[in-house]
Amino acid sequence: APKEETQATIQGISAQERTLLYILLHYGTHSLTKDKLVGTYLFEELAEISLTTPIYKTLLEKFKQQWQKRGKITGTDFLKQATEEIKKEAIEVMAQPHAIGEWEKYYQISLPKEEEKLAQWCFKSILYLKLKLGQQLIANNRKALQAVTSQEEEEKLLAVHQALQNTVVKIAQTLG
């Protein structure tokens, strides 16, 4: 079961990273607040986080370079000089995550548009990524505690474990 939990956590982290790249690519130039763009907010938040999925880490760096040069991110610009692996993944990230099709028209089902929930989506996506990363750090710390050889080391790891758990609980409470 612990190996399955670890795999699920890794998949959850990867999914959150991909969502953040999608938001960045599609909505980076949208206003989050009256004086901050979505891209600015996400790059600030992601500056303190190292993405764990190597291809997403590479894509984020390419997005960041393009953002710094042009103040926007367009998939077609960097696809021209990207490797096949990056092109494939970038196209996947650029694709619509859930197409509604003609539901609204035919069934009169009114669904909120992505733009309408953008601020909440950005905020929660960052928090979910931090939550998943925190859970992974707790799992890694738990493994280190099992292999501890001295009382001093055990006390340090227990303090780290408690701090990590407190952080994860605060994030979870914020998310609701």
Coordinates of C-alpha atoms in Angstrom, one line a residue:
A1 CA 0.0 0.0 0.0
P2 CA 2.8 2.6 0.8
K3 CA 4.2 2.1 -2.7
E4 CA 0.8 2.7 -4.3
E5 CA 0.3 5.8 -2.1
T6 CA 3.7 7.1 -3.3
Q7 CA 2.7 6.4 -7.0
A8 CA -0.6 8.1 -6.5
T9 CA 1.1 11.1 -4.9
I10 CA 3.5 11.4 -7.8
Q11 CA 0.7 11.2 -10.3
G12 CA -1.2 13.8 -8.3
I13 CA 1.8 16.1 -8.4
S14 CA 2.3 15.6 -12.1
A15 CA -1.4 16.4 -12.8
Q16 CA -1.2 19.6 -10.8
E17 CA 2.0 20.7 -12.5
R18 CA 0.3 20.1 -15.9
T19 CA -2.8 22.1 -14.8
L20 CA -0.6 25.0 -13.8
L21 CA 1.2 24.9 -17.2
Y22 CA -2.2 24.8 -18.9
I23 CA -3.4 27.9 -16.9
L24 CA -0.1 29.7 -17.6
L25 CA -0.2 29.0 -21.4
H26 CA -3.9 29.8 -21.9
Y27 CA -4.5 32.6 -19.3
G28 CA -1.0 34.0 -18.4
T29 CA -1.9 37.5 -19.8
H30 CA -5.3 37.7 -18.1
S31 CA -5.7 39.9 -15.1
L32 CA -5.8 38.1 -11.8
T33 CA -6.2 41.3 -9.8
K34 CA -6.3 44.9 -11.0
D35 CA -2.5 45.1 -10.8
K36 CA -1.3 41.5 -11.4
L37 CA -1.5 39.1 -14.3
V38 CA -2.1 35.4 -13.9
G39 CA 1.4 34.7 -15.4
T40 CA 3.1 37.0 -12.9
Y41 CA 1.3 35.4 -10.0
L42 CA 2.1 31.9 -11.1
F43 CA 5.8 32.6 -11.8
E44 CA 6.1 34.2 -8.4
E45 CA 4.5 31.2 -6.7
L46 CA 6.4 28.6 -8.7
A47 CA 9.7 30.4 -8.0
E48 CA 9.8 28.7 -4.6
I49 CA 8.7 25.3 -6.0
S50 CA 10.8 22.9 -8.1
L51 CA 8.5 20.9 -10.4
T52 CA 9.1 17.2 -10.1
T53 CA 8.1 16.0 -13.5
P54 CA 11.2 16.6 -15.7
I55 CA 9.4 17.4 -18.9
Y56 CA 7.1 19.9 -17.1
K57 CA 10.1 21.5 -15.4
T58 CA 11.6 22.0 -18.9
L59 CA 8.4 23.4 -20.3
L60 CA 8.1 25.8 -17.3
E61 CA 11.6 27.0 -18.0
K62 CA 10.8 27.6 -21.6
F63 CA 7.6 29.3 -20.7
K64 CA 9.5 31.5 -18.2
Q65 CA 12.1 32.5 -20.9
Q66 CA 9.3 33.4 -23.3
W67 CA 7.4 35.4 -20.6
Q68 CA 10.5 37.4 -19.7
K69 CA 11.2 38.2 -23.4
R70 CA 7.6 38.9 -24.6
G71 CA 5.4 39.2 -21.5
K72 CA 3.2 36.4 -22.9
I73 CA 3.5 32.8 -23.8
T74 CA 2.4 31.3 -27.1
G75 CA 2.7 27.6 -27.8
T76 CA 3.5 28.0 -31.5
D77 CA 6.7 30.2 -30.9
F78 CA 8.6 27.6 -28.8
L79 CA 7.2 24.6 -30.7
K80 CA 9.3 25.7 -33.7
Q81 CA 12.6 25.0 -32.0
A82 CA 11.6 22.3 -29.4
T83 CA 12.6 18.7 -29.3
E84 CA 10.0 16.1 -30.3
E85 CA 9.4 15.1 -26.7
I86 CA 8.8 18.8 -25.7
K87 CA 6.6 19.3 -28.7
K88 CA 4.5 16.3 -27.9
E89 CA 4.0 17.3 -24.3
A90 CA 3.4 21.0 -25.1
I91 CA 0.7 20.0 -27.5
E92 CA -0.9 17.9 -24.8
V93 CA -0.7 20.8 -22.3
M94 CA -2.2 23.2 -24.9
A95 CA -5.2 20.9 -25.5
Q96 CA -8.5 21.8 -23.9
P97 CA -8.7 19.7 -20.7
H98 CA -12.4 19.1 -21.0
A99 CA -14.4 20.0 -24.0
I100 CA -18.0 20.8 -23.3
G101 CA -19.0 20.6 -26.9
E102 CA -22.6 21.6 -27.7
W103 CA -24.1 20.7 -24.3
E104 CA -25.1 24.3 -23.4
K105 CA -26.7 24.7 -26.8
Y106 CA -28.6 21.4 -26.9
Y107 CA -29.3 20.7 -23.3
Q108 CA -29.5 24.2 -21.8
I109 CA -26.8 23.3 -19.3
S110 CA -25.1 26.4 -18.1
L111 CA -21.5 25.7 -17.0
P112 CA -19.1 28.4 -15.8
K113 CA -16.4 29.3 -18.3
E114 CA -12.7 28.8 -17.3
E115 CA -12.2 32.6 -17.4
E116 CA -15.0 33.1 -14.8
K117 CA -13.2 30.9 -12.2
L118 CA -9.7 31.9 -13.1
A119 CA -8.5 33.5 -9.8
Q120 CA -9.9 30.7 -7.7
W121 CA -8.4 28.1 -10.1
C122 CA -5.0 29.7 -10.0
F123 CA -5.0 29.9 -6.2
K124 CA -6.3 26.4 -5.6
S125 CA -4.0 24.8 -8.2
I126 CA -0.9 26.3 -6.5
L127 CA -2.3 25.1 -3.1
Y128 CA -3.0 21.6 -4.4
L129 CA 0.5 21.3 -5.8
K130 CA 1.9 22.5 -2.5
L131 CA -0.3 20.0 -0.7
K132 CA 0.9 17.1 -2.9
L133 CA 4.5 18.1 -2.5
G134 CA 4.1 18.4 1.3
Q135 CA 2.6 14.9 1.4
Q136 CA 5.5 13.6 -0.6
L137 CA 8.0 15.3 1.8
I138 CA 6.1 13.7 4.7
A139 CA 6.5 10.3 3.1
N140 CA 10.2 10.8 2.5
N141 CA 10.7 12.0 6.1
R142 CA 8.8 9.0 7.4
K143 CA 11.3 6.7 5.5
A144 CA 14.2 8.7 6.9
L145 CA 12.8 8.3 10.4
Q146 CA 12.7 4.5 9.9
A147 CA 16.4 4.5 9.1
V148 CA 17.5 6.9 11.9
T149 CA 20.6 5.9 13.9
S150 CA 20.9 8.5 16.6
Q151 CA 18.6 10.2 19.1
E152 CA 19.7 13.7 17.9
E153 CA 18.9 12.8 14.3
E154 CA 15.5 11.3 15.3
E155 CA 14.6 14.5 17.2
K156 CA 15.4 16.7 14.2
L157 CA 13.4 14.5 11.8
L158 CA 10.5 14.4 14.2
A159 CA 10.5 18.3 14.4
V160 CA 10.6 18.4 10.5
H161 CA 7.8 15.9 10.4
Q162 CA 5.6 17.9 12.8
A163 CA 6.3 21.1 10.8
L164 CA 5.5 19.4 7.5
Q165 CA 2.2 18.0 9.0
N166 CA 1.2 21.4 10.3
T167 CA 1.8 23.0 6.9
V168 CA -0.1 20.3 5.1
V169 CA -3.0 20.7 7.6
K170 CA -3.1 24.5 7.1
I171 CA -3.1 24.0 3.3
A172 CA -5.9 21.4 3.5
Q173 CA -7.9 23.7 5.7
T174 CA -7.5 26.6 3.3
L175 CA -8.7 24.4 0.5
G176 CA -11.7 23.4 2.5

